[in-house]
């Protein structure tokens, strides 16, 4: 392997009862772009974090010889910015993306050819998203019809307490000096996905 890190395998399951205390945002609407069009597989989009309006769309940046997903430093009026991403189905679907579909995400370019797929890691004791050469599930995509935002999250196992525990993992941007793509985790007793209406939807997708 090119990168020796602790990778988190995303095991994707269907919705079931789940106890989690978050701001309910997602609904059962179809995921759409900011212009209201339904999202499609294998189509380039620019991804922003609605909670980071002062940042440009997501791009990538090399750190320790590997690319990581990061939001542009400062939003500039009229500047589209960022690096387009493409959403792929992990089940072979094409066409429109439905709410709660399991997906993979790839960058349209990178510093290392072929190393373009997003994957989560907590290497160097930091939750982040790096670019790998393997297409891996990054989570489920859900939509929010109220502000046309989307969320990405899925089930995994974490070992923060020294032994594997089922954990819900959800992508988000970090409002730090450098805004890395990161994620939050919620440890649970059962390996089941939370209902759609308790998942956060921090991202806005615009046509590239």
JSON list of C-alpha atoms in Angstrom, two decimals:
[
{"chain": "A", "resi": 1, "resn": "UNK", "atom": "CA", "xyz": [0.00, 0.00, 0.00]},
{"chain": "A", "resi": 2, "resn": "UNK", "atom": "CA", "xyz": [1.10, 3.51, -0.76]},
{"chain": "A", "resi": 3, "resn": "UNK", "atom": "CA", "xyz": [-0.17, 4.79, 2.54]},
{"chain": "A", "resi": 4, "resn": "UNK", "atom": "CA", "xyz": [0.10, 3.08, 5.92]},
{"chain": "A", "resi": 5, "resn": "UNK", "atom": "CA", "xyz": [-2.66, 4.57, 8.05]},
{"chain": "A", "resi": 6, "resn": "UNK", "atom": "CA", "xyz": [-5.60, 3.47, 10.12]},
{"chain": "A", "resi": 7, "resn": "UNK", "atom": "CA", "xyz": [-8.38, 3.42, 7.56]},
{"chain": "A", "resi": 8, "resn": "UNK", "atom": "CA", "xyz": [-12.01, 3.23, 8.55]},
{"chain": "A", "resi": 9, "resn": "UNK", "atom": "CA", "xyz": [-14.00, 0.74, 6.46]},
{"chain": "A", "resi": 10, "resn": "UNK", "atom": "CA", "xyz": [-17.45, 2.05, 5.68]},
{"chain": "A", "resi": 11, "resn": "UNK", "atom": "CA", "xyz": [-20.04, -0.68, 6.11]},
{"chain": "A", "resi": 12, "resn": "UNK", "atom": "CA", "xyz": [-23.31, 0.52, 4.65]},
{"chain": "A", "resi": 13, "resn": "UNK", "atom": "CA", "xyz": [-26.67, -0.66, 5.99]},
{"chain": "A", "resi": 14, "resn": "UNK", "atom": "CA", "xyz": [-30.29, 0.37, 5.57]},
{"chain": "A", "resi": 15, "resn": "UNK", "atom": "CA", "xyz": [-32.23, 2.65, 7.90]},
{"chain": "A", "resi": 16, "resn": "UNK", "atom": "CA", "xyz": [-33.39, 1.43, 11.30]},
{"chain": "A", "resi": 17, "resn": "UNK", "atom": "CA", "xyz": [-34.04, 2.74, 14.82]},
{"chain": "A", "resi": 18, "resn": "UNK", "atom": "CA", "xyz": [-31.05, 4.77, 16.02]},
{"chain": "A", "resi": 19, "resn": "UNK", "atom": "CA", "xyz": [-30.58, 6.95, 19.09]},
{"chain": "A", "resi": 20, "resn": "UNK", "atom": "CA", "xyz": [-28.66, 10.10, 18.24]},
{"chain": "A", "resi": 21, "resn": "UNK", "atom": "CA", "xyz": [-29.00, 13.70, 19.38]},
{"chain": "A", "resi": 22, "resn": "UNK", "atom": "CA", "xyz": [-28.26, 16.03, 16.48]},
{"chain": "A", "resi": 23, "resn": "UNK", "atom": "CA", "xyz": [-29.95, 18.88, 14.65]},
{"chain": "A", "resi": 24, "resn": "UNK", "atom": "CA", "xyz": [-32.47, 17.16, 12.38]},
{"chain": "A", "resi": 25, "resn": "UNK", "atom": "CA", "xyz": [-32.03, 18.43, 8.82]},
{"chain": "A", "resi": 26, "resn": "UNK", "atom": "CA", "xyz": [-32.33, 15.75, 6.14]},
{"chain": "A", "resi": 27, "resn": "UNK", "atom": "CA", "xyz": [-35.63, 14.56, 4.73]},
{"chain": "A", "resi": 28, "resn": "UNK", "atom": "CA", "xyz": [-36.83, 12.04, 2.18]},
{"chain": "A", "resi": 29, "resn": "UNK", "atom": "CA", "xyz": [-36.53, 14.46, -0.74]},
{"chain": "A", "resi": 30, "resn": "UNK", "atom": "CA", "xyz": [-34.35, 13.73, -3.75]},
{"chain": "A", "resi": 31, "resn": "UNK", "atom": "CA", "xyz": [-30.85, 15.25, -3.40]},
{"chain": "A", "resi": 32, "resn": "UNK", "atom": "CA", "xyz": [-30.57, 18.31, -5.64]},
{"chain": "A", "resi": 33, "resn": "UNK", "atom": "CA", "xyz": [-27.96, 20.86, -6.66]},
{"chain": "A", "resi": 34, "resn": "UNK", "atom": "CA", "xyz": [-28.27, 24.50, -5.63]},
{"chain": "A", "resi": 35, "resn": "UNK", "atom": "CA", "xyz": [-30.24, 25.25, -8.81]},
{"chain": "A", "resi": 36, "resn": "UNK", "atom": "CA", "xyz": [-32.86, 22.66, -7.87]},
{"chain": "A", "resi": 37, "resn": "UNK", "atom": "CA", "xyz": [-31.90, 20.00, -10.42]},
{"chain": "A", "resi": 38, "resn": "UNK", "atom": "CA", "xyz": [-31.70, 16.41, -9.21]},
{"chain": "A", "resi": 39, "resn": "UNK", "atom": "CA", "xyz": [-28.17, 15.16, -8.69]},
{"chain": "A", "resi": 40, "resn": "UNK", "atom": "CA", "xyz": [-26.87, 12.62, -11.17]},
{"chain": "A", "resi": 41, "resn": "UNK", "atom": "CA", "xyz": [-24.18, 9.98, -10.97]},
{"chain": "A", "resi": 42, "resn": "UNK", "atom": "CA", "xyz": [-20.93, 10.45, -12.90]},
{"chain": "A", "resi": 43, "resn": "UNK", "atom": "CA", "xyz": [-21.51, 14.20, -13.19]},
{"chain": "A", "resi": 44, "resn": "UNK", "atom": "CA", "xyz": [-19.02, 16.86, -11.98]},
{"chain": "A", "resi": 45, "resn": "UNK", "atom": "CA", "xyz": [-20.10, 19.12, -9.11]},
{"chain": "A", "resi": 46, "resn": "UNK", "atom": "CA", "xyz": [-18.43, 21.68, -6.88]},
{"chain": "A", "resi": 47, "resn": "UNK", "atom": "CA", "xyz": [-18.99, 21.04, -3.18]},
{"chain": "A", "resi": 48, "resn": "UNK", "atom": "CA", "xyz": [-19.22, 23.77, -0.54]},
{"chain": "A", "resi": 49, "resn": "UNK", "atom": "CA", "xyz": [-19.96, 23.64, 3.17]},
{"chain": "A", "resi": 50, "resn": "UNK", "atom": "CA", "xyz": [-22.95, 25.90, 3.92]},
{"chain": "A", "resi": 51, "resn": "UNK", "atom": "CA", "xyz": [-21.56, 26.46, 7.41]},
{"chain": "A", "resi": 52, "resn": "UNK", "atom": "CA", "xyz": [-18.32, 27.84, 5.92]},
{"chain": "A", "resi": 53, "resn": "UNK", "atom": "CA", "xyz": [-19.56, 30.62, 3.58]},
{"chain": "A", "resi": 54, "resn": "UNK", "atom": "CA", "xyz": [-16.17, 32.31, 3.80]},
{"chain": "A", "resi": 55, "resn": "UNK", "atom": "CA", "xyz": [-14.47, 29.31, 2.17]},
{"chain": "A", "resi": 56, "resn": "UNK", "atom": "CA", "xyz": [-14.21, 28.26, -1.46]},
{"chain": "A", "resi": 57, "resn": "UNK", "atom": "CA", "xyz": [-15.44, 24.83, -2.65]},
{"chain": "A", "resi": 58, "resn": "UNK", "atom": "CA", "xyz": [-13.57, 21.68, -1.73]},
{"chain": "A", "resi": 59, "resn": "UNK", "atom": "CA", "xyz": [-10.29, 20.92, -3.48]},
{"chain": "A", "resi": 60, "resn": "UNK", "atom": "CA", "xyz": [-7.22, 18.90, -2.47]},
{"chain": "A", "resi": 61, "resn": "UNK", "atom": "CA", "xyz": [-3.85, 19.67, -0.99]},
{"chain": "A", "resi": 62, "resn": "UNK", "atom": "CA", "xyz": [-0.72, 17.60, -0.50]},
{"chain": "A", "resi": 63, "resn": "UNK", "atom": "CA", "xyz": [0.42, 16.95, 3.04]},
{"chain": "A", "resi": 64, "resn": "UNK", "atom": "CA", "xyz": [3.07, 14.41, 4.06]},
{"chain": "A", "resi": 65, "resn": "UNK", "atom": "CA", "xyz": [3.21, 13.22, 0.43]},
{"chain": "A", "resi": 66, "resn": "UNK", "atom": "CA", "xyz": [-0.52, 12.47, 0.14]},
{"chain": "A", "resi": 67, "resn": "UNK", "atom": "CA", "xyz": [-3.52, 14.46, -1.05]},
{"chain": "A", "resi": 68, "resn": "UNK", "atom": "CA", "xyz": [-6.26, 15.44, 1.39]},
{"chain": "A", "resi": 69, "resn": "UNK", "atom": "CA", "xyz": [-9.63, 17.10, 0.78]},
{"chain": "A", "resi": 70, "resn": "UNK", "atom": "CA", "xyz": [-9.63, 20.71, 1.94]},
{"chain": "A", "resi": 71, "resn": "UNK", "atom": "CA", "xyz": [-11.84, 23.75, 1.40]},
{"chain": "A", "resi": 72, "resn": "UNK", "atom": "CA", "xyz": [-10.40, 26.78, -0.40]},
{"chain": "A", "resi": 73, "resn": "UNK", "atom": "CA", "xyz": [-8.95, 29.40, 1.90]},
{"chain": "A", "resi": 74, "resn": "UNK", "atom": "CA", "xyz": [-11.14, 32.44, 1.20]},
{"chain": "A", "resi": 75, "resn": "UNK", "atom": "CA", "xyz": [-14.33, 32.80, -0.81]},
{"chain": "A", "resi": 76, "resn": "UNK", "atom": "CA", "xyz": [-14.00, 35.29, -3.65]},
{"chain": "A", "resi": 77, "resn": "UNK", "atom": "CA", "xyz": [-17.13, 36.85, -5.23]},
{"chain": "A", "resi": 78, "resn": "UNK", "atom": "CA", "xyz": [-17.64, 35.50, -8.74]},
{"chain": "A", "resi": 79, "resn": "UNK", "atom": "CA", "xyz": [-14.88, 32.90, -8.35]},
{"chain": "A", "resi": 80, "resn": "UNK", "atom": "CA", "xyz": [-16.13, 29.34, -8.74]},
{"chain": "A", "resi": 81, "resn": "UNK", "atom": "CA", "xyz": [-12.97, 27.75, -7.34]},
{"chain": "A", "resi": 82, "resn": "UNK", "atom": "CA", "xyz": [-12.38, 24.32, -5.94]},
{"chain": "A", "resi": 83, "resn": "UNK", "atom": "CA", "xyz": [-11.89, 21.03, -7.77]},
{"chain": "A", "resi": 84, "resn": "UNK", "atom": "CA", "xyz": [-15.00, 19.33, -9.16]},
{"chain": "A", "resi": 85, "resn": "UNK", "atom": "CA", "xyz": [-15.93, 15.98, -7.66]},
{"chain": "A", "resi": 86, "resn": "UNK", "atom": "CA", "xyz": [-17.86, 13.11, -9.21]},
{"chain": "A", "resi": 87, "resn": "UNK", "atom": "CA", "xyz": [-20.31, 10.95, -7.27]},
{"chain": "A", "resi": 88, "resn": "UNK", "atom": "CA", "xyz": [-20.31, 7.27, -8.19]},
{"chain": "A", "resi": 89, "resn": "UNK", "atom": "CA", "xyz": [-22.71, 4.52, -7.18]},
{"chain": "A", "resi": 90, "resn": "UNK", "atom": "CA", "xyz": [-21.27, 1.60, -5.21]},
{"chain": "A", "resi": 91, "resn": "UNK", "atom": "CA", "xyz": [-24.10, -0.63, -6.47]},
{"chain": "A", "resi": 92, "resn": "UNK", "atom": "CA", "xyz": [-23.84, 0.04, -10.21]},
{"chain": "A", "resi": 93, "resn": "UNK", "atom": "CA", "xyz": [-26.65, 2.60, -10.50]},
{"chain": "A", "resi": 94, "resn": "UNK", "atom": "CA", "xyz": [-26.63, 5.30, -13.15]},
{"chain": "A", "resi": 95, "resn": "UNK", "atom": "CA", "xyz": [-28.80, 8.35, -13.74]},
{"chain": "A", "resi": 96, "resn": "UNK", "atom": "CA", "xyz": [-30.43, 10.17, -10.83]},
{"chain": "A", "resi": 97, "resn": "UNK", "atom": "CA", "xyz": [-29.17, 9.84, -7.25]},
{"chain": "A", "resi": 98, "resn": "UNK", "atom": "CA", "xyz": [-31.84, 8.89, -4.72]},
{"chain": "A", "resi": 99, "resn": "UNK", "atom": "CA", "xyz": [-31.82, 9.90, -1.07]},
{"chain": "A", "resi": 100, "resn": "UNK", "atom": "CA", "xyz": [-29.96, 7.35, 1.07]},
{"chain": "A", "resi": 101, "resn": "UNK", "atom": "CA", "xyz": [-27.99, 5.89, -1.86]},
{"chain": "A", "resi": 102, "resn": "UNK", "atom": "CA", "xyz": [-24.57, 4.45, -0.93]},
{"chain": "A", "resi": 103, "resn": "UNK", "atom": "CA", "xyz": [-21.89, 6.35, -2.83]},
{"chain": "A", "resi": 104, "resn": "UNK", "atom": "CA", "xyz": [-18.20, 6.78, -3.57]},
{"chain": "A", "resi": 105, "resn": "UNK", "atom": "CA", "xyz": [-16.65, 10.18, -4.37]},
{"chain": "A", "resi": 106, "resn": "UNK", "atom": "CA", "xyz": [-13.67, 10.93, -6.58]},
{"chain": "A", "resi": 107, "resn": "UNK", "atom": "CA", "xyz": [-11.83, 14.11, -7.36]},
{"chain": "A", "resi": 108, "resn": "UNK", "atom": "CA", "xyz": [-11.54, 15.00, -11.05]},
{"chain": "A", "resi": 109, "resn": "UNK", "atom": "CA", "xyz": [-7.80, 15.47, -10.58]},
{"chain": "A", "resi": 110, "resn": "UNK", "atom": "CA", "xyz": [-5.04, 15.02, -7.99]},
{"chain": "A", "resi": 111, "resn": "UNK", "atom": "CA", "xyz": [-1.31, 15.36, -7.50]},
{"chain": "A", "resi": 112, "resn": "UNK", "atom": "CA", "xyz": [-0.84, 11.62, -8.02]},
{"chain": "A", "resi": 113, "resn": "UNK", "atom": "CA", "xyz": [-2.51, 10.10, -11.06]},
{"chain": "A", "resi": 114, "resn": "UNK", "atom": "CA", "xyz": [-5.16, 7.54, -10.16]},
{"chain": "A", "resi": 115, "resn": "UNK", "atom": "CA", "xyz": [-5.20, 8.49, -6.47]},
{"chain": "A", "resi": 116, "resn": "UNK", "atom": "CA", "xyz": [-8.52, 10.32, -6.66]},
{"chain": "A", "resi": 117, "resn": "UNK", "atom": "CA", "xyz": [-11.07, 8.50, -4.47]},
{"chain": "A", "resi": 118, "resn": "UNK", "atom": "CA", "xyz": [-12.11, 9.92, -1.10]},
{"chain": "A", "resi": 119, "resn": "UNK", "atom": "CA", "xyz": [-11.57, 7.76, 1.96]},
{"chain": "A", "resi": 120, "resn": "UNK", "atom": "CA", "xyz": [-11.75, 8.60, 5.66]},
{"chain": "A", "resi": 121, "resn": "UNK", "atom": "CA", "xyz": [-8.82, 8.20, 8.01]},
{"chain": "A", "resi": 122, "resn": "UNK", "atom": "CA", "xyz": [-7.76, 9.19, 11.51]},
{"chain": "A", "resi": 123, "resn": "UNK", "atom": "CA", "xyz": [-4.05, 8.98, 10.78]},
{"chain": "A", "resi": 124, "resn": "UNK", "atom": "CA", "xyz": [-1.82, 11.40, 12.68]},
{"chain": "A", "resi": 125, "resn": "UNK", "atom": "CA", "xyz": [-4.67, 11.58, 15.25]},
{"chain": "A", "resi": 126, "resn": "UNK", "atom": "CA", "xyz": [-6.70, 13.79, 12.93]},
{"chain": "A", "resi": 127, "resn": "UNK", "atom": "CA", "xyz": [-10.05, 12.94, 11.34]},
{"chain": "A", "resi": 128, "resn": "UNK", "atom": "CA", "xyz": [-9.67, 13.71, 7.65]},
{"chain": "A", "resi": 129, "resn": "UNK", "atom": "CA", "xyz": [-10.42, 12.61, 4.10]},
{"chain": "A", "resi": 130, "resn": "UNK", "atom": "CA", "xyz": [-7.51, 11.54, 1.91]},
{"chain": "A", "resi": 131, "resn": "UNK", "atom": "CA", "xyz": [-7.32, 10.48, -1.73]},
{"chain": "A", "resi": 132, "resn": "UNK", "atom": "CA", "xyz": [-6.67, 6.81, -2.41]},
{"chain": "A", "resi": 133, "resn": "UNK", "atom": "CA", "xyz": [-6.39, 4.70, -5.57]},
{"chain": "A", "resi": 134, "resn": "UNK", "atom": "CA", "xyz": [-9.27, 2.40, -4.56]},
{"chain": "A", "resi": 135, "resn": "UNK", "atom": "CA", "xyz": [-12.95, 3.15, -4.97]},
{"chain": "A", "resi": 136, "resn": "UNK", "atom": "CA", "xyz": [-14.36, 2.78, -1.47]},
{"chain": "A", "resi": 137, "resn": "UNK", "atom": "CA", "xyz": [-17.83, 3.59, -0.07]},
{"chain": "A", "resi": 138, "resn": "UNK", "atom": "CA", "xyz": [-17.74, 6.99, 1.64]},
{"chain": "A", "resi": 139, "resn": "UNK", "atom": "CA", "xyz": [-21.30, 6.80, 3.02]},
{"chain": "A", "resi": 140, "resn": "UNK", "atom": "CA", "xyz": [-24.94, 7.43, 2.10]},
{"chain": "A", "resi": 141, "resn": "UNK", "atom": "CA", "xyz": [-26.07, 10.64, 0.40]},
{"chain": "A", "resi": 142, "resn": "UNK", "atom": "CA", "xyz": [-29.19, 12.33, 1.79]},
{"chain": "A", "resi": 143, "resn": "UNK", "atom": "CA", "xyz": [-31.02, 15.50, 0.74]},
{"chain": "A", "resi": 144, "resn": "UNK", "atom": "CA", "xyz": [-32.60, 18.49, 2.47]},
{"chain": "A", "resi": 145, "resn": "UNK", "atom": "CA", "xyz": [-35.41, 20.10, 0.46]},
{"chain": "A", "resi": 146, "resn": "UNK", "atom": "CA", "xyz": [-35.52, 23.22, 2.66]},
{"chain": "A", "resi": 147, "resn": "UNK", "atom": "CA", "xyz": [-32.19, 24.63, 1.52]},
{"chain": "A", "resi": 148, "resn": "UNK", "atom": "CA", "xyz": [-31.12, 22.18, -1.23]},
{"chain": "A", "resi": 149, "resn": "UNK", "atom": "CA", "xyz": [-28.24, 20.87, 0.85]},
{"chain": "A", "resi": 150, "resn": "UNK", "atom": "CA", "xyz": [-26.96, 17.29, 1.16]},
{"chain": "A", "resi": 151, "resn": "UNK", "atom": "CA", "xyz": [-25.28, 15.16, 3.80]},
{"chain": "A", "resi": 152, "resn": "UNK", "atom": "CA", "xyz": [-22.89, 12.21, 3.60]},
{"chain": "A", "resi": 153, "resn": "UNK", "atom": "CA", "xyz": [-22.64, 9.64, 6.40]},
{"chain": "A", "resi": 154, "resn": "UNK", "atom": "CA", "xyz": [-22.40, 5.92, 7.05]},
{"chain": "A", "resi": 155, "resn": "UNK", "atom": "CA", "xyz": [-21.74, 3.20, 9.58]},
{"chain": "A", "resi": 156, "resn": "UNK", "atom": "CA", "xyz": [-18.29, 1.97, 10.54]},
{"chain": "A", "resi": 157, "resn": "UNK", "atom": "CA", "xyz": [-16.42, 0.51, 13.51]},
{"chain": "A", "resi": 158, "resn": "UNK", "atom": "CA", "xyz": [-14.17, 2.63, 15.72]},
{"chain": "A", "resi": 159, "resn": "UNK", "atom": "CA", "xyz": [-11.71, 1.54, 18.38]},
{"chain": "A", "resi": 160, "resn": "UNK", "atom": "CA", "xyz": [-11.42, 4.71, 20.42]},
{"chain": "A", "resi": 161, "resn": "UNK", "atom": "CA", "xyz": [-12.08, 2.74, 23.62]},
{"chain": "A", "resi": 162, "resn": "UNK", "atom": "CA", "xyz": [-9.66, -0.04, 22.72]},
{"chain": "A", "resi": 163, "resn": "UNK", "atom": "CA", "xyz": [-12.17, -2.39, 21.10]},
{"chain": "A", "resi": 164, "resn": "UNK", "atom": "CA", "xyz": [-14.44, -2.12, 18.02]},
{"chain": "A", "resi": 165, "resn": "UNK", "atom": "CA", "xyz": [-17.73, -0.31, 18.52]},
{"chain": "A", "resi": 166, "resn": "UNK", "atom": "CA", "xyz": [-20.41, 0.46, 15.91]},
{"chain": "A", "resi": 167, "resn": "UNK", "atom": "CA", "xyz": [-20.16, 4.12, 15.01]},
{"chain": "A", "resi": 168, "resn": "UNK", "atom": "CA", "xyz": [-22.04, 6.55, 12.80]},
{"chain": "A", "resi": 169, "resn": "UNK", "atom": "CA", "xyz": [-19.61, 8.71, 10.81]},
{"chain": "A", "resi": 170, "resn": "UNK", "atom": "CA", "xyz": [-20.67, 11.93, 9.05]},
{"chain": "A", "resi": 171, "resn": "UNK", "atom": "CA", "xyz": [-18.58, 14.22, 6.83]},
{"chain": "A", "resi": 172, "resn": "UNK", "atom": "CA", "xyz": [-18.30, 17.95, 7.51]},
{"chain": "A", "resi": 173, "resn": "UNK", "atom": "CA", "xyz": [-15.89, 20.83, 7.00]},
{"chain": "A", "resi": 174, "resn": "UNK", "atom": "CA", "xyz": [-13.68, 22.18, 9.76]},
{"chain": "A", "resi": 175, "resn": "UNK", "atom": "CA", "xyz": [-13.57, 25.91, 10.46]},
{"chain": "A", "resi": 176, "resn": "UNK", "atom": "CA", "xyz": [-9.88, 26.06, 11.26]},
{"chain": "A", "resi": 177, "resn": "UNK", "atom": "CA", "xyz": [-6.97, 28.06, 9.86]},
{"chain": "A", "resi": 178, "resn": "UNK", "atom": "CA", "xyz": [-6.91, 25.39, 7.15]},
{"chain": "A", "resi": 179, "resn": "UNK", "atom": "CA", "xyz": [-10.38, 24.00, 6.52]},
{"chain": "A", "resi": 180, "resn": "UNK", "atom": "CA", "xyz": [-9.83, 20.29, 6.05]},
{"chain": "A", "resi": 181, "resn": "UNK", "atom": "CA", "xyz": [-12.70, 17.99, 5.19]},
{"chain": "A", "resi": 182, "resn": "UNK", "atom": "CA", "xyz": [-13.25, 16.10, 8.42]},
{"chain": "A", "resi": 183, "resn": "UNK", "atom": "CA", "xyz": [-15.97, 14.06, 10.11]},
{"chain": "A", "resi": 184, "resn": "UNK", "atom": "CA", "xyz": [-17.79, 13.60, 13.36]},
{"chain": "A", "resi": 185, "resn": "UNK", "atom": "CA", "xyz": [-18.51, 10.23, 14.92]},
{"chain": "A", "resi": 186, "resn": "UNK", "atom": "CA", "xyz": [-21.25, 9.02, 17.27]},
{"chain": "A", "resi": 187, "resn": "UNK", "atom": "CA", "xyz": [-20.64, 5.67, 18.98]},
{"chain": "A", "resi": 188, "resn": "UNK", "atom": "CA", "xyz": [-23.72, 3.47, 19.32]},
{"chain": "A", "resi": 189, "resn": "UNK", "atom": "CA", "xyz": [-24.65, 0.05, 20.67]},
{"chain": "A", "resi": 190, "resn": "UNK", "atom": "CA", "xyz": [-26.04, -1.29, 17.39]},
{"chain": "A", "resi": 191, "resn": "UNK", "atom": "CA", "xyz": [-24.61, -1.39, 13.88]},
{"chain": "A", "resi": 192, "resn": "UNK", "atom": "CA", "xyz": [-27.54, 0.35, 12.20]},
{"chain": "A", "resi": 193, "resn": "UNK", "atom": "CA", "xyz": [-28.00, 3.55, 10.22]},
{"chain": "A", "resi": 194, "resn": "UNK", "atom": "CA", "xyz": [-29.86, 6.48, 11.81]},
{"chain": "A", "resi": 195, "resn": "UNK", "atom": "CA", "xyz": [-33.15, 7.62, 10.29]},
{"chain": "A", "resi": 196, "resn": "UNK", "atom": "CA", "xyz": [-32.76, 10.16, 7.51]},
{"chain": "A", "resi": 197, "resn": "UNK", "atom": "CA", "xyz": [-34.45, 12.93, 9.49]},
{"chain": "A", "resi": 198, "resn": "UNK", "atom": "CA", "xyz": [-31.70, 13.08, 12.13]},
{"chain": "A", "resi": 199, "resn": "UNK", "atom": "CA", "xyz": [-28.77, 13.37, 9.74]},
{"chain": "A", "resi": 200, "resn": "UNK", "atom": "CA", "xyz": [-27.03, 16.66, 9.10]},
{"chain": "A", "resi": 201, "resn": "UNK", "atom": "CA", "xyz": [-26.76, 18.14, 5.60]},
{"chain": "A", "resi": 202, "resn": "UNK", "atom": "CA", "xyz": [-23.86, 20.63, 5.57]},
{"chain": "A", "resi": 203, "resn": "UNK", "atom": "CA", "xyz": [-22.98, 20.53, 1.86]},
{"chain": "A", "resi": 204, "resn": "UNK", "atom": "CA", "xyz": [-24.13, 22.47, -1.18]},
{"chain": "A", "resi": 205, "resn": "UNK", "atom": "CA", "xyz": [-23.45, 21.09, -4.67]},
{"chain": "A", "resi": 206, "resn": "UNK", "atom": "CA", "xyz": [-23.31, 23.34, -7.73]},
{"chain": "A", "resi": 207, "resn": "UNK", "atom": "CA", "xyz": [-22.96, 22.29, -11.36]},
{"chain": "A", "resi": 208, "resn": "UNK", "atom": "CA", "xyz": [-19.33, 22.37, -12.41]}
]
